[in-house]
């Protein structure tokens, strides 16, 4: 069993008091990095992830054939965690479509317009390797949602994007599970990492574990 | 001041005992998500970040001119945090060069060889947007290392990669701070996210704040 006290800003007198009272139960201060590593691991493995790249153009090729392409817009690589739900999909969809990654050409103001305001394309590609954790130097992907469950979930995510975008044809996708060559011209470059918020899941996990 | 108890696996009798003793100082259980969000924020903003893409080829174009290119290998986008040190650079360099993202063609075994074992190229590109935090829908980049400090730090990172790789010419870079078009063919696709471990920094931060 692991006990942890992640004290962020205790007045020092309280810290001493608490440490004395809690020493049988808690890691001592000089072990707080273990505490924080535990917290971190919980977060790392409980969210839908996206890597978003602003592109001049992008396309997906399978067996030498282009199966999908967009002009300027966003290439969005999606990693689905085994615990993801519709709430995670909602969050990622809303954030990606609304994040202001484009310059407003009328005013010259940067980071001002979202992809829908520009009428640009969105190319979604499933990417289970976003759940790769390094075991030594070898990636391990066991927390990604298994393919048989991820495939329909991913299909529903595409539909969600198409419904949310006022121009559904602008949303394209790759081929789930296929070996793909994903061509892109990253414009800037601009690459963003996004994770769905997981407070409710972690709350549940903490209750289960205690 | 923020107090937090991130209890991961307390036996319930201990939890009750602790909660009673600590209630004046600590968030109650039903607020544990706030605790965890605080922990998370500390982690998010205190590490060197890399997004690694396995590529068939990649190149960087500035003002319509190709300034750098590789064949098969890794495109590595690097985000430098304002608090990063040589230890972070060491970690990222070692992990990127050793992570096994390539199939061993002799045995057919996947996730078996690193980029050096294949003699493949590494294209490093600075990417401050990896420190973009969404304020609503607008990205904020204030925790990225400021350019005047990041430029020499980034140059030393390139050198570090070149020294560590037994074939220094295989390591290429973009143009720091320039508007670039980064072309790539993501092969798989395979995209990995990496962060340097920050236990020592967080330890220091916790001591400073208490």
mmCIF file of N, CA and C in Angstrom, chain A residues 98-144:
data_model
loop_
_atom_site.group_PDB
_atom_site.id
_atom_site.type_symbol
_atom_site.label_atom_id
_atom_site.label_comp_id
_atom_site.label_asym_id
_atom_site.label_seq_id
_atom_site.Cartn_x
_atom_site.Cartn_y
_atom_site.Cartn_z
ATOM 1 N N UNK A 98 -12.644 24.557 -31.275
ATOM 2 C CA UNK A 98 -12.689 25.957 -30.839
ATOM 3 C C UNK A 98 -11.333 26.567 -30.520
ATOM 4 N N UNK A 99 -10.286 25.759 -30.452
ATOM 5 C CA UNK A 99 -8.989 26.349 -30.070
ATOM 6 C C UNK A 99 -8.500 27.308 -31.170
ATOM 7 N N UNK A 100 -8.036 28.444 -30.733
ATOM 8 C CA UNK A 100 -7.682 29.509 -31.682
ATOM 9 C C UNK A 100 -6.227 29.375 -32.103
ATOM 10 N N UNK A 101 -6.022 28.675 -33.188
ATOM 11 C CA UNK A 101 -4.650 28.429 -33.643
ATOM 12 C C UNK A 101 -4.321 29.180 -34.922
ATOM 13 N N UNK A 102 -5.272 29.998 -35.402
ATOM 14 C CA UNK A 102 -5.058 30.657 -36.687
ATOM 15 C C UNK A 102 -5.061 32.179 -36.533
ATOM 16 N N UNK A 103 -4.269 32.797 -37.386
ATOM 17 C CA UNK A 103 -4.218 34.253 -37.424
ATOM 18 C C UNK A 103 -5.471 34.789 -38.112
ATOM 19 N N UNK A 104 -5.980 35.864 -37.571
ATOM 20 C CA UNK A 104 -7.086 36.560 -38.219
ATOM 21 C C UNK A 104 -6.496 37.440 -39.319
ATOM 22 N N UNK A 105 -6.738 37.068 -40.550
ATOM 23 C CA UNK A 105 -6.069 37.787 -41.648
ATOM 24 C C UNK A 105 -6.600 39.201 -41.820
ATOM 25 N N UNK A 106 -7.821 39.433 -41.377
ATOM 26 C CA UNK A 106 -8.399 40.786 -41.496
ATOM 27 C C UNK A 106 -7.698 41.762 -40.543
ATOM 28 N N UNK A 107 -7.366 41.285 -39.346
ATOM 29 C CA UNK A 107 -6.783 42.181 -38.349
ATOM 30 C C UNK A 107 -5.279 41.944 -38.149
ATOM 31 N N UNK A 108 -4.779 40.800 -38.643
ATOM 32 C CA UNK A 108 -3.373 40.446 -38.433
ATOM 33 C C UNK A 108 -3.099 39.883 -37.049
ATOM 34 N N UNK A 109 -4.134 39.705 -36.282
ATOM 35 C CA UNK A 109 -3.962 39.224 -34.910
ATOM 36 C C UNK A 109 -3.754 37.700 -34.866
ATOM 37 N N UNK A 110 -2.683 37.275 -34.191
ATOM 38 C CA UNK A 110 -2.373 35.848 -34.112
ATOM 39 C C UNK A 110 -3.212 35.144 -33.053
ATOM 40 N N UNK A 111 -3.270 33.820 -33.141
ATOM 41 C CA UNK A 111 -3.989 32.988 -32.163
ATOM 42 C C UNK A 111 -5.396 33.538 -31.933
ATOM 43 N N UNK A 112 -6.072 33.801 -33.022
ATOM 44 C CA UNK A 112 -7.354 34.508 -32.915
ATOM 45 C C UNK A 112 -8.545 33.718 -33.430
ATOM 46 N N UNK A 113 -8.359 32.903 -34.455
ATOM 47 C CA UNK A 113 -9.517 32.220 -35.035
ATOM 48 C C UNK A 113 -9.391 30.710 -34.944
ATOM 49 N N UNK A 114 -10.540 30.071 -34.802
ATOM 50 C CA UNK A 114 -10.531 28.607 -34.781
ATOM 51 C C UNK A 114 -10.732 28.053 -36.191
ATOM 52 N N UNK A 115 -10.612 26.748 -36.293
ATOM 53 C CA UNK A 115 -10.636 26.103 -37.606
ATOM 54 C C UNK A 115 -11.972 26.302 -38.318
ATOM 55 N N UNK A 116 -13.060 26.370 -37.542
ATOM 56 C CA UNK A 116 -14.388 26.553 -38.162
ATOM 57 C C UNK A 116 -14.539 27.965 -38.704
ATOM 58 N N UNK A 117 -13.993 28.936 -37.978
ATOM 59 C CA UNK A 117 -14.085 30.326 -38.452
ATOM 60 C C UNK A 117 -13.370 30.501 -39.785
ATOM 61 N N UNK A 118 -12.336 29.680 -40.012
ATOM 62 C CA UNK A 118 -11.619 29.745 -41.279
ATOM 63 C C UNK A 118 -12.221 28.821 -42.329
ATOM 64 N N UNK A 119 -13.139 27.975 -41.933
ATOM 65 C CA UNK A 119 -13.716 26.993 -42.871
ATOM 66 C C UNK A 119 -12.706 25.955 -43.320
ATOM 67 N N UNK A 120 -11.691 25.712 -42.498
ATOM 68 C CA UNK A 120 -10.601 24.808 -42.857
ATOM 69 C C UNK A 120 -10.962 23.355 -42.540
ATOM 70 N N UNK A 121 -10.099 22.451 -43.012
ATOM 71 C CA UNK A 121 -10.329 21.015 -42.823
ATOM 72 C C UNK A 121 -9.820 20.491 -41.484
ATOM 73 N N UNK A 122 -10.414 19.372 -41.072
ATOM 74 C CA UNK A 122 -9.946 18.649 -39.887
ATOM 75 C C UNK A 122 -9.753 17.185 -40.301
ATOM 76 N N UNK A 123 -8.532 16.702 -40.160
ATOM 77 C CA UNK A 123 -8.252 15.306 -40.488
ATOM 78 C C UNK A 123 -7.939 14.568 -39.191
ATOM 79 N N UNK A 124 -8.830 13.630 -38.838
ATOM 80 C CA UNK A 124 -8.676 12.862 -37.597
ATOM 81 C C UNK A 124 -8.035 11.504 -37.897
ATOM 82 N N UNK A 125 -7.032 11.156 -37.120
ATOM 83 C CA UNK A 125 -6.348 9.880 -37.322
ATOM 84 C C UNK A 125 -6.163 9.211 -35.962
ATOM 85 N N UNK A 126 -6.608 7.959 -35.851
ATOM 86 C CA UNK A 126 -6.431 7.259 -34.565
ATOM 87 C C UNK A 126 -4.948 6.924 -34.368
ATOM 88 N N UNK A 127 -4.515 7.027 -33.129
ATOM 89 C CA UNK A 127 -3.072 6.918 -32.828
ATOM 90 C C UNK A 127 -2.901 6.324 -31.432
ATOM 91 N N UNK A 128 -2.958 4.977 -31.374
ATOM 92 C CA UNK A 128 -2.886 4.335 -30.047
ATOM 93 C C UNK A 128 -1.531 4.535 -29.389
ATOM 94 N N UNK A 129 -0.505 4.861 -30.168
ATOM 95 C CA UNK A 129 0.839 5.013 -29.556
ATOM 96 C C UNK A 129 0.913 6.215 -28.622
ATOM 97 N N UNK A 130 -0.106 7.086 -28.633
ATOM 98 C CA UNK A 130 -0.105 8.190 -27.659
ATOM 99 C C UNK A 130 -0.213 7.653 -26.237
ATOM 100 N N UNK A 131 -0.631 6.386 -26.090
ATOM 101 C CA UNK A 131 -0.625 5.762 -24.773
ATOM 102 C C UNK A 131 0.592 4.886 -24.541
ATOM 103 N N UNK A 132 1.654 5.182 -25.256
ATOM 104 C CA UNK A 132 2.882 4.427 -25.035
ATOM 105 C C UNK A 132 3.613 4.923 -23.800
ATOM 106 N N UNK A 133 3.827 4.032 -22.854
ATOM 107 C CA UNK A 133 4.669 4.357 -21.701
ATOM 108 C C UNK A 133 5.957 3.577 -21.860
ATOM 109 N N UNK A 134 7.055 4.230 -21.574
ATOM 110 C CA UNK A 134 8.339 3.578 -21.769
ATOM 111 C C UNK A 134 8.627 2.643 -20.596
ATOM 112 N N UNK A 135 8.809 1.377 -20.929
ATOM 113 C CA UNK A 135 9.345 0.432 -19.938
ATOM 114 C C UNK A 135 10.791 0.268 -20.324
ATOM 115 N N UNK A 136 11.660 0.997 -19.663
ATOM 116 C CA UNK A 136 13.037 1.083 -20.141
ATOM 117 C C UNK A 136 12.998 1.839 -21.460
ATOM 118 N N UNK A 137 13.420 1.197 -22.522
ATOM 119 C CA UNK A 137 13.388 1.870 -23.830
ATOM 120 C C UNK A 137 12.312 1.310 -24.753
ATOM 121 N N UNK A 138 11.498 0.426 -24.229
ATOM 122 C CA UNK A 138 10.475 -0.219 -25.058
ATOM 123 C C UNK A 138 9.105 0.351 -24.734
ATOM 124 N N UNK A 139 8.371 0.793 -25.734
ATOM 125 C CA UNK A 139 7.039 1.331 -25.431
ATOM 126 C C UNK A 139 6.042 0.225 -25.106
ATOM 127 N N UNK A 140 5.160 0.539 -24.163
ATOM 128 C CA UNK A 140 4.109 -0.398 -23.762
ATOM 129 C C UNK A 140 2.774 0.333 -23.959
ATOM 130 N N UNK A 141 1.827 -0.327 -24.597
ATOM 131 C CA UNK A 141 0.587 0.354 -24.976
ATOM 132 C C UNK A 141 -0.639 -0.238 -24.296
ATOM 133 N N UNK A 142 -0.458 -0.903 -23.151
ATOM 134 C CA UNK A 142 -1.579 -1.699 -22.639
ATOM 135 C C UNK A 142 -2.756 -0.867 -22.143
ATOM 136 N N UNK A 143 -2.579 0.432 -21.878
ATOM 137 C CA UNK A 143 -3.729 1.203 -21.379
ATOM 138 C C UNK A 143 -4.572 1.823 -22.504
ATOM 139 N N UNK A 144 -4.126 1.683 -23.741
ATOM 140 C CA UNK A 144 -4.975 2.153 -24.850
ATOM 141 C C UNK A 144 -6.229 1.272 -24.899
#
